[in-house]
Tab-separated table of C-alpha atoms in Angstrom:
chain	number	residue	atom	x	y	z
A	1	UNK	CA	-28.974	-0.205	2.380
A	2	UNK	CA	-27.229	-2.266	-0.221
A	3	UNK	CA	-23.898	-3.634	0.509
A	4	UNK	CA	-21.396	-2.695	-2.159
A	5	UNK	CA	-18.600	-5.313	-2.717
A	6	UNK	CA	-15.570	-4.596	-4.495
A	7	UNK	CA	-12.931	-6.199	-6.035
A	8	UNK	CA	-8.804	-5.834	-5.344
A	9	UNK	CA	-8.155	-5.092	-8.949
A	10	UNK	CA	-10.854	-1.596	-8.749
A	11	UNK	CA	-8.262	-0.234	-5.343
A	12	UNK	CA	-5.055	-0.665	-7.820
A	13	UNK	CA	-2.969	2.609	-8.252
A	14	UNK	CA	0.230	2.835	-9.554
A	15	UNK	CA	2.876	5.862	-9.623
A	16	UNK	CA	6.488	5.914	-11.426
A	17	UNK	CA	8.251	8.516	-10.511
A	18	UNK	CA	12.258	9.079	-12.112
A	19	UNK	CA	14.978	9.265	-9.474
A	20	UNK	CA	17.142	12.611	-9.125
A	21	UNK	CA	19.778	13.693	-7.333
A	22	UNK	CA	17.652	15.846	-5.021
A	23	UNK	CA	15.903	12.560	-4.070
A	24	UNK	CA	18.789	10.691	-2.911
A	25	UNK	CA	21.833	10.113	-0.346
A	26	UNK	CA	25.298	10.260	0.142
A	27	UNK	CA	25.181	7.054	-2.000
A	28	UNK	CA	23.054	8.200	-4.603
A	29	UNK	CA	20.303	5.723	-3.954
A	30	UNK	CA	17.211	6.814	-2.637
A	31	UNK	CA	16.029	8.315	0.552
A	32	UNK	CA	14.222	5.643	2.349
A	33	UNK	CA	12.171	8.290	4.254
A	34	UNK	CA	11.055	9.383	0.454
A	35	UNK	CA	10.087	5.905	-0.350
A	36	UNK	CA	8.005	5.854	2.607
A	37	UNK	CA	6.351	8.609	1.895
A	38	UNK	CA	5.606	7.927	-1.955
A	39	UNK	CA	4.350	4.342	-0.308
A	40	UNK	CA	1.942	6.351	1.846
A	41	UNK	CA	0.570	8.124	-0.279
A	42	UNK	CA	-0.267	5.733	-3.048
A	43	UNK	CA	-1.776	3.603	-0.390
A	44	UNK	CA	-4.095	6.662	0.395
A	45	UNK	CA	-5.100	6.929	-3.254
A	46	UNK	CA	-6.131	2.789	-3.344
A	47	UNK	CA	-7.657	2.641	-0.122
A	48	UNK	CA	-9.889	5.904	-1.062
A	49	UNK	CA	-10.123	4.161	-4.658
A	50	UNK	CA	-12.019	1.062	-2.869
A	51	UNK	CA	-14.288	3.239	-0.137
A	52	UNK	CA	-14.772	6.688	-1.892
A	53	UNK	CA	-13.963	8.638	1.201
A	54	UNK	CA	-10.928	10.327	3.110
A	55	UNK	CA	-8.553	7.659	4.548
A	56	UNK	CA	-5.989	8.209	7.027
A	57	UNK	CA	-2.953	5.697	7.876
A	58	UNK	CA	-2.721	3.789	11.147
A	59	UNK	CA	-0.515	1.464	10.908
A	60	UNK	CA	3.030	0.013	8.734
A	61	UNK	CA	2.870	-3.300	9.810
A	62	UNK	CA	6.128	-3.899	7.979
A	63	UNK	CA	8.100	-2.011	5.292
A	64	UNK	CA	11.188	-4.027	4.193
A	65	UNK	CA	13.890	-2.233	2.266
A	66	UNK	CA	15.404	-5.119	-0.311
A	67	UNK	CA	17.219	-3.105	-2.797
A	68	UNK	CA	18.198	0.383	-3.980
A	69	UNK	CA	17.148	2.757	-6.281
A	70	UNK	CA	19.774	4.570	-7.932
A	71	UNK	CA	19.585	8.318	-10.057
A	72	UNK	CA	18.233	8.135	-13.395
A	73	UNK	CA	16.126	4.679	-12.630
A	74	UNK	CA	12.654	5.104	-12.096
A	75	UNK	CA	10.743	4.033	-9.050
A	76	UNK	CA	7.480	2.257	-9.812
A	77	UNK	CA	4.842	1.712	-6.774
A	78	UNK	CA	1.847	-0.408	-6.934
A	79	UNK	CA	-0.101	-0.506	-4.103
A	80	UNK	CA	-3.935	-2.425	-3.688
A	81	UNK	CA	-6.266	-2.952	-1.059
A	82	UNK	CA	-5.994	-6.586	-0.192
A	83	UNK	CA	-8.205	-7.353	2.646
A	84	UNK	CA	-11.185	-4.569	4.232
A	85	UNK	CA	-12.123	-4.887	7.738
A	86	UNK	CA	-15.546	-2.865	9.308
A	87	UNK	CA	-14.081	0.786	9.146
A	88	UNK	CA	-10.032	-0.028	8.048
A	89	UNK	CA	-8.463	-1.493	4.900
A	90	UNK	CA	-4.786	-3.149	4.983
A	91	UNK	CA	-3.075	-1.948	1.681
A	92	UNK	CA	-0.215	-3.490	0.066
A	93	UNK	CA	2.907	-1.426	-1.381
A	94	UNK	CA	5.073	-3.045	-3.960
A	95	UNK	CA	8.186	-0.993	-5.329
A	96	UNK	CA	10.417	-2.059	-8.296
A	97	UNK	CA	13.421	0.136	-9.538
A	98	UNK	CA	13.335	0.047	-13.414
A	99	UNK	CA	16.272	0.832	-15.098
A	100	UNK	CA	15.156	3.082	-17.873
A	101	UNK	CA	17.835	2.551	-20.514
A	102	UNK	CA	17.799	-1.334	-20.350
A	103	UNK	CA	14.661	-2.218	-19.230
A	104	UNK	CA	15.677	-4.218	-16.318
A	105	UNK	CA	13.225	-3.975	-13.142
A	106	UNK	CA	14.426	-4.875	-9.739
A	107	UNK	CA	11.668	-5.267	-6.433
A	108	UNK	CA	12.836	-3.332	-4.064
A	109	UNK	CA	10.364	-2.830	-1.608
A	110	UNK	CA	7.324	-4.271	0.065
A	111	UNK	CA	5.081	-2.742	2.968
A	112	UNK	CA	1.918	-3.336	4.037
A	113	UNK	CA	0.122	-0.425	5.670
A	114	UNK	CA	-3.522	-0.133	7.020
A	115	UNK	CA	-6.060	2.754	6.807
A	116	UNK	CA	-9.250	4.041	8.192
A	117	UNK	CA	-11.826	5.870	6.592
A	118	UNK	CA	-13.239	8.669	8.198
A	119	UNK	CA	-15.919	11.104	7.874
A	120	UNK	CA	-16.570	14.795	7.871
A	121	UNK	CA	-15.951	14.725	11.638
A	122	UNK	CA	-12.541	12.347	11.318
A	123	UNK	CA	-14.424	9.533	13.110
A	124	UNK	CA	-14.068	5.821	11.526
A	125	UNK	CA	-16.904	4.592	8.856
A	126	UNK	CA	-17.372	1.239	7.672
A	127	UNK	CA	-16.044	0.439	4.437
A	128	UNK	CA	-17.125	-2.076	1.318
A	129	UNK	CA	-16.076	-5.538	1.881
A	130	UNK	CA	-13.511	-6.610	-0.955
A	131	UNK	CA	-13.831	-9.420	-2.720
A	132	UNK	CA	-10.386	-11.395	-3.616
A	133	UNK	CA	-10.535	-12.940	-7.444
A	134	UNK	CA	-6.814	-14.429	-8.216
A	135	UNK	CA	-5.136	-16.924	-6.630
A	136	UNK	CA	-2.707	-14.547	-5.317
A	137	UNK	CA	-4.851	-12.012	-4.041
A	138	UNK	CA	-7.015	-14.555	-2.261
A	139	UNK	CA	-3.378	-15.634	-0.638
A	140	UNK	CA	-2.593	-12.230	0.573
A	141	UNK	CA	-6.210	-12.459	2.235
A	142	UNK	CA	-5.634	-14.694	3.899
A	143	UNK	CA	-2.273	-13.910	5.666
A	144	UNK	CA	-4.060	-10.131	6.068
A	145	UNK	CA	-7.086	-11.946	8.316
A	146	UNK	CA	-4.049	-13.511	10.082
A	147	UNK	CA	-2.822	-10.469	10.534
A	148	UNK	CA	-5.516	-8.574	11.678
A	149	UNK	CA	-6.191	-11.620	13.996
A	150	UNK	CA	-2.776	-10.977	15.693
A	151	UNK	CA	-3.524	-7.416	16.295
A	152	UNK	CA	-6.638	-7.577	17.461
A	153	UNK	CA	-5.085	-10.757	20.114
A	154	UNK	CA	-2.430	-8.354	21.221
A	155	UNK	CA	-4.753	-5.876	21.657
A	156	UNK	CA	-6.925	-7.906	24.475
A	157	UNK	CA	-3.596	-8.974	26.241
């Protein structure tokens, strides 16, 4: 069997969604949870992008909140697989508020989340390798091997 390599740039999905009242808070920003969700979900769509099968989420290893999103701006998510493990993938989230009138966009969020690919019977499968191209995606990597070291030290404590 041939192994299929693939690069970050073929995992990249994007969504822009616009901000209503219905989405937010008292404060007429956002609902974090609702972020959260939107970033788990477009992290589904680029980790099944890179592996062509089902994925499920195991981990958040952090999700940092930097800015709101207020009604009327639009939240934009970009979210690519930047590192692939045997069966998991570690995904990274970006949000940005744009502000739809003026143009101005805002980063707002940042998570990094990791999913497993399953099969028909929801046990793991191995996944492509990924193959980093940029500068930048070769730097997030590397600090997702360092991460995934870290884990997988914790786990044999």
């Amino acid at each position: 069997m041939v192994e299929i390599k693939k690069t970050v740039s073929q995992s990249k999905a994007e969504l822009i969604d616009l901000v209503l009242p219905l989405d937010t808070n008292m404060h007429g920003t956002i609902f974090g949870g609702k972020v959260m969700a939107y970033a788990d979900k477009i992290a589904a769509i680029s980790a099944m992008r890179h592996c062509r099968m089902p994925v499920v989420t195991v981990r958040s290893d952090s999700f940092e909140f930097r800015a709101p999103i207020k009604i009327g701006e639009a939240i934009c998510i970009e979210a690519m697989v930047i590192c692939a493990f045997s069966t998991s993938m570690e995904v990274l989230v970006k949000i940005h508020a744009e502000h739809l009138l003026t143009g101005k966009k805002t980063p707002t969020s940042q998570a990094y989340l990791t999913m497993i690919a399953i099969d028909e019977n929801s046990k793991a499968v191995k996944v492509p390798p990924i193959i980093p191209v940029t500068e930048e995606e070769k730097e997030h990597y590397r600090l997702a091997m360092e991460r995934y070291q870290i884990r997988k030290s914790k786990k044999t404590n």
